[in-house]
Tab-separated table of C-alpha atoms in Angstrom:
chain	number	residue	atom	x	y	z
A	1	UNK	CA	111.460	102.371	92.239
A	2	UNK	CA	111.822	104.561	95.268
A	3	UNK	CA	114.546	103.343	97.546
A	4	UNK	CA	114.841	104.250	101.197
A	5	UNK	CA	117.757	102.615	102.944
A	6	UNK	CA	118.690	102.523	106.596
A	7	UNK	CA	122.238	102.026	107.796
A	8	UNK	CA	121.613	98.981	109.985
A	9	UNK	CA	118.920	96.312	110.254
A	10	UNK	CA	119.915	95.379	113.798
A	11	UNK	CA	121.773	97.395	116.422
A	12	UNK	CA	122.626	96.667	120.048
A	13	UNK	CA	123.773	99.531	122.253
A	14	UNK	CA	124.390	100.091	125.938
A	15	UNK	CA	122.467	102.482	128.162
A	16	UNK	CA	123.945	105.978	127.981
A	17	UNK	CA	125.582	105.553	124.585
A	18	UNK	CA	125.019	108.057	121.818
A	19	UNK	CA	123.333	106.329	118.890
A	20	UNK	CA	123.106	107.439	115.265
A	21	UNK	CA	120.550	105.967	112.874
A	22	UNK	CA	121.025	106.923	109.254
A	23	UNK	CA	118.485	107.041	106.466
A	24	UNK	CA	119.108	107.731	102.789
A	25	UNK	CA	116.579	108.126	99.973
A	26	UNK	CA	117.391	108.212	96.303
A	27	UNK	CA	114.328	109.966	94.880
A	28	UNK	CA	115.082	113.607	95.650
A	29	UNK	CA	112.162	113.760	98.088
A	30	UNK	CA	111.730	116.951	100.076
A	31	UNK	CA	110.097	115.387	103.135
A	32	UNK	CA	111.618	112.767	105.419
A	33	UNK	CA	110.310	111.175	108.596
A	34	UNK	CA	111.397	109.058	111.557
A	35	UNK	CA	108.937	106.763	113.302
A	36	UNK	CA	109.188	104.149	115.982
A	37	UNK	CA	107.082	101.020	115.758
A	38	UNK	CA	106.047	99.164	118.899
A	39	UNK	CA	103.659	96.199	119.174
A	40	UNK	CA	100.093	97.320	119.776
A	41	UNK	CA	100.970	100.993	119.295
A	42	UNK	CA	101.414	101.181	115.531
A	43	UNK	CA	103.819	103.790	114.226
A	44	UNK	CA	104.462	106.992	116.123
A	45	UNK	CA	106.152	110.010	114.578
A	46	UNK	CA	109.346	111.139	116.263
A	47	UNK	CA	110.539	113.924	113.957
A	48	UNK	CA	110.125	115.006	110.379
A	49	UNK	CA	111.956	117.287	108.013
A	50	UNK	CA	110.254	119.145	105.195
A	51	UNK	CA	113.477	120.415	103.668
A	52	UNK	CA	117.239	120.521	104.182
A	53	UNK	CA	118.112	121.865	107.634
A	54	UNK	CA	114.409	122.150	108.492
A	55	UNK	CA	112.867	119.926	111.122
A	56	UNK	CA	109.745	119.647	113.206
A	57	UNK	CA	108.925	117.625	116.289
A	58	UNK	CA	106.470	114.802	115.944
A	59	UNK	CA	104.429	113.188	118.678
A	60	UNK	CA	107.253	111.644	120.725
A	61	UNK	CA	110.450	113.706	120.262
A	62	UNK	CA	111.731	113.417	123.837
A	63	UNK	CA	115.152	111.813	124.013
A	64	UNK	CA	115.760	112.193	120.268
A	65	UNK	CA	117.218	114.738	117.910
A	66	UNK	CA	117.653	114.795	114.133
A	67	UNK	CA	119.931	116.186	111.497
A	68	UNK	CA	119.338	116.890	107.823
A	69	UNK	CA	122.391	118.455	106.203
A	70	UNK	CA	121.748	117.003	102.760
A	71	UNK	CA	118.477	116.406	100.981
A	72	UNK	CA	118.932	112.667	100.651
A	73	UNK	CA	120.020	111.950	104.217
A	74	UNK	CA	118.104	112.181	107.496
A	75	UNK	CA	119.724	111.086	110.739
A	76	UNK	CA	118.095	110.207	114.026
A	77	UNK	CA	120.208	110.694	117.131
A	78	UNK	CA	119.652	109.220	120.553
A	79	UNK	CA	121.755	111.486	122.754
A	80	UNK	CA	121.887	109.041	125.664
A	81	UNK	CA	120.202	105.747	124.882
A	82	UNK	CA	117.843	104.266	127.445
A	83	UNK	CA	116.175	100.865	127.640
A	84	UNK	CA	112.762	102.368	126.856
A	85	UNK	CA	114.133	103.344	123.464
A	86	UNK	CA	114.426	99.700	122.487
A	87	UNK	CA	112.206	99.566	119.431
A	88	UNK	CA	111.957	99.268	115.652
A	89	UNK	CA	112.810	102.560	113.951
A	90	UNK	CA	111.414	103.314	110.515
A	91	UNK	CA	112.461	106.043	108.155
A	92	UNK	CA	110.199	107.326	105.384
A	93	UNK	CA	110.347	109.866	102.611
A	94	UNK	CA	107.829	111.614	100.444
A	95	UNK	CA	107.743	114.189	97.661
A	96	UNK	CA	106.876	117.720	98.728
A	97	UNK	CA	103.867	117.728	96.404
A	98	UNK	CA	100.348	116.897	97.668
A	99	UNK	CA	100.864	113.219	96.858
A	100	UNK	CA	100.980	112.364	100.563
A	101	UNK	CA	102.159	108.801	100.068
A	102	UNK	CA	105.200	107.946	102.182
A	103	UNK	CA	107.827	105.395	101.196
A	104	UNK	CA	109.382	103.407	104.004
A	105	UNK	CA	112.781	101.907	104.647
A	106	UNK	CA	113.313	98.379	106.000
A	107	UNK	CA	113.668	99.513	109.596
A	108	UNK	CA	116.374	99.301	112.252
A	109	UNK	CA	115.699	97.123	115.251
A	110	UNK	CA	117.508	98.800	118.129
A	111	UNK	CA	118.079	97.041	121.428
A	112	UNK	CA	119.410	99.068	124.349
A	113	UNK	CA	120.785	96.966	127.188
B	1	UNK	CA	93.586	114.801	119.349
B	2	UNK	CA	93.216	112.986	116.077
B	3	UNK	CA	93.367	109.219	116.302
B	4	UNK	CA	92.883	106.097	114.229
B	5	UNK	CA	91.258	102.953	115.642
B	6	UNK	CA	91.691	99.476	114.298
B	7	UNK	CA	89.352	97.281	116.257
B	8	UNK	CA	90.738	93.888	115.303
B	9	UNK	CA	94.232	93.350	116.634
B	10	UNK	CA	94.535	89.732	115.520
B	11	UNK	CA	92.553	87.988	112.801
B	12	UNK	CA	92.881	84.342	111.793
B	13	UNK	CA	91.267	83.120	108.573
B	14	UNK	CA	91.416	80.089	106.350
B	15	UNK	CA	92.366	80.475	102.721
B	16	UNK	CA	89.485	81.594	100.462
B	17	UNK	CA	87.656	83.252	103.369
B	18	UNK	CA	86.558	86.843	102.968
B	19	UNK	CA	88.333	89.593	104.879
B	20	UNK	CA	87.159	92.859	106.324
B	21	UNK	CA	89.393	94.928	108.604
B	22	UNK	CA	87.855	97.883	110.371
B	23	UNK	CA	89.346	101.370	110.543
B	24	UNK	CA	87.779	104.435	112.126
B	25	UNK	CA	89.300	107.850	112.569
B	26	UNK	CA	88.448	110.805	114.725
B	27	UNK	CA	88.759	114.030	112.789
B	28	UNK	CA	85.949	116.239	111.550
B	29	UNK	CA	87.650	117.801	108.565
B	30	UNK	CA	88.828	116.557	105.200
B	31	UNK	CA	91.243	113.652	105.293
B	32	UNK	CA	93.350	111.484	103.054
B	33	UNK	CA	93.289	107.795	103.915
B	34	UNK	CA	95.737	104.942	103.474
B	35	UNK	CA	96.180	101.267	104.110
B	36	UNK	CA	99.738	100.005	104.454
B	37	UNK	CA	100.853	96.400	104.719
B	38	UNK	CA	103.942	94.884	106.298
B	39	UNK	CA	104.727	91.324	105.223
B	40	UNK	CA	106.948	89.278	107.555
B	41	UNK	CA	110.518	90.566	107.353
B	42	UNK	CA	109.679	93.227	104.783
B	43	UNK	CA	109.267	96.971	104.842
B	44	UNK	CA	105.972	98.789	105.080
B	45	UNK	CA	104.359	99.304	101.694
B	46	UNK	CA	101.277	101.053	100.392
B	47	UNK	CA	98.239	98.885	99.692
B	48	UNK	CA	95.850	101.621	98.616
B	49	UNK	CA	94.956	105.254	99.203
B	50	UNK	CA	91.988	107.587	99.029
B	51	UNK	CA	92.250	111.314	98.331
B	52	UNK	CA	88.923	112.218	96.716
B	53	UNK	CA	86.340	110.995	94.228
B	54	UNK	CA	84.922	107.468	94.183
B	55	UNK	CA	84.802	106.306	97.808
B	56	UNK	CA	85.459	102.695	96.743
B	57	UNK	CA	89.171	102.399	96.170
B	58	UNK	CA	90.932	99.441	94.613
B	59	UNK	CA	94.492	98.613	95.553
B	60	UNK	CA	97.109	96.007	94.831
B	61	UNK	CA	96.658	92.231	95.218
B	62	UNK	CA	92.853	92.345	95.040
B	63	UNK	CA	92.335	94.582	98.080
B	64	UNK	CA	89.771	97.350	98.171
B	65	UNK	CA	88.558	99.845	100.758
B	66	UNK	CA	85.455	101.934	101.139
B	67	UNK	CA	85.439	105.419	102.589
B	68	UNK	CA	82.195	106.155	104.443
B	69	UNK	CA	82.401	109.773	105.505
B	70	UNK	CA	79.328	109.674	107.757
B	71	UNK	CA	80.843	106.819	109.740
B	72	UNK	CA	84.432	108.133	109.698
B	73	UNK	CA	85.428	104.713	108.434
B	74	UNK	CA	87.771	103.274	105.833
B	75	UNK	CA	87.426	99.502	106.029
B	76	UNK	CA	89.696	97.180	104.074
B	77	UNK	CA	88.224	94.204	102.239
B	78	UNK	CA	89.291	91.252	100.165
B	79	UNK	CA	86.787	88.674	98.891
B	80	UNK	CA	89.110	85.677	99.084
B	81	UNK	CA	92.367	85.689	101.078
B	82	UNK	CA	95.474	83.681	100.321
B	83	UNK	CA	98.184	82.350	102.583
B	84	UNK	CA	100.489	85.036	101.163
B	85	UNK	CA	98.240	87.741	102.649
B	86	UNK	CA	99.576	86.886	106.095
B	87	UNK	CA	100.917	90.247	107.270
B	88	UNK	CA	100.274	93.201	109.526
B	89	UNK	CA	97.918	95.846	108.159
B	90	UNK	CA	97.933	99.492	109.174
B	91	UNK	CA	95.323	102.119	108.519
B	92	UNK	CA	96.606	105.712	108.393
B	93	UNK	CA	95.077	109.154	108.045
B	94	UNK	CA	96.402	112.557	107.029
B	95	UNK	CA	94.239	115.572	107.841
B	96	UNK	CA	94.507	117.694	104.723
B	97	UNK	CA	95.175	120.856	106.757
B	98	UNK	CA	98.228	119.165	108.264
B	99	UNK	CA	99.552	117.244	105.336
B	100	UNK	CA	102.882	116.337	106.920
B	101	UNK	CA	101.350	114.236	109.605
B	102	UNK	CA	100.404	110.610	108.973
B	103	UNK	CA	98.514	109.151	111.915
B	104	UNK	CA	98.622	105.369	112.156
B	105	UNK	CA	96.312	102.896	113.785
B	106	UNK	CA	97.766	100.222	116.035
B	107	UNK	CA	97.707	97.591	113.297
B	108	UNK	CA	95.956	94.271	112.665
B	109	UNK	CA	97.910	91.046	112.430
B	110	UNK	CA	96.333	88.719	109.883
B	111	UNK	CA	97.194	85.039	109.809
B	112	UNK	CA	95.855	83.037	106.890
B	113	UNK	CA	95.924	79.296	107.371
B	114	UNK	CA	96.463	77.171	104.268
């Protein structure tokens, strides 16, 4: 079974804080993704990484950055958290082959006050 | 820009009723299609997928979906729902020329009453 784990299920941070969300996958997948999920908007891609140290912006990268130093780990960084970043954050991974299916983690519900 | 539309945001059914959830996408090229499901408190998981071949795809838990290329649709169906099907359902599309990108619809919340 593919396992994608995220460091926290719930997180509460203050406006202006630097926030790190961690994601780890145990299946040696090349591709990893960060999404945010908001009611009525579905999932929107923030960033993805197709290999170690490689990253690409998704649809809503503003206010976020990412880091992928090791294949199994993909971090999402909120440089200065704002209230409009309160959301559910989902990490996913996928093999680099044309399988296309993504495997998702349980999500981190972040509240910025 | 490519997009995915799910027309039903909330659906309420009684057990044993039939289900059909609509999904339409806007992209003229070749696509791969998915339905994901998120049960309450659980992570998003794959229900079924279409890459090529038979346009009628069968997934887990008795779900199926039909790809109709001329209508740009990929509707999800189940002949008889159960209370345990209560969940949020997401349609998603990957244009094959841009295989990294998975574009999601806004989701449909299904409530099945016992």
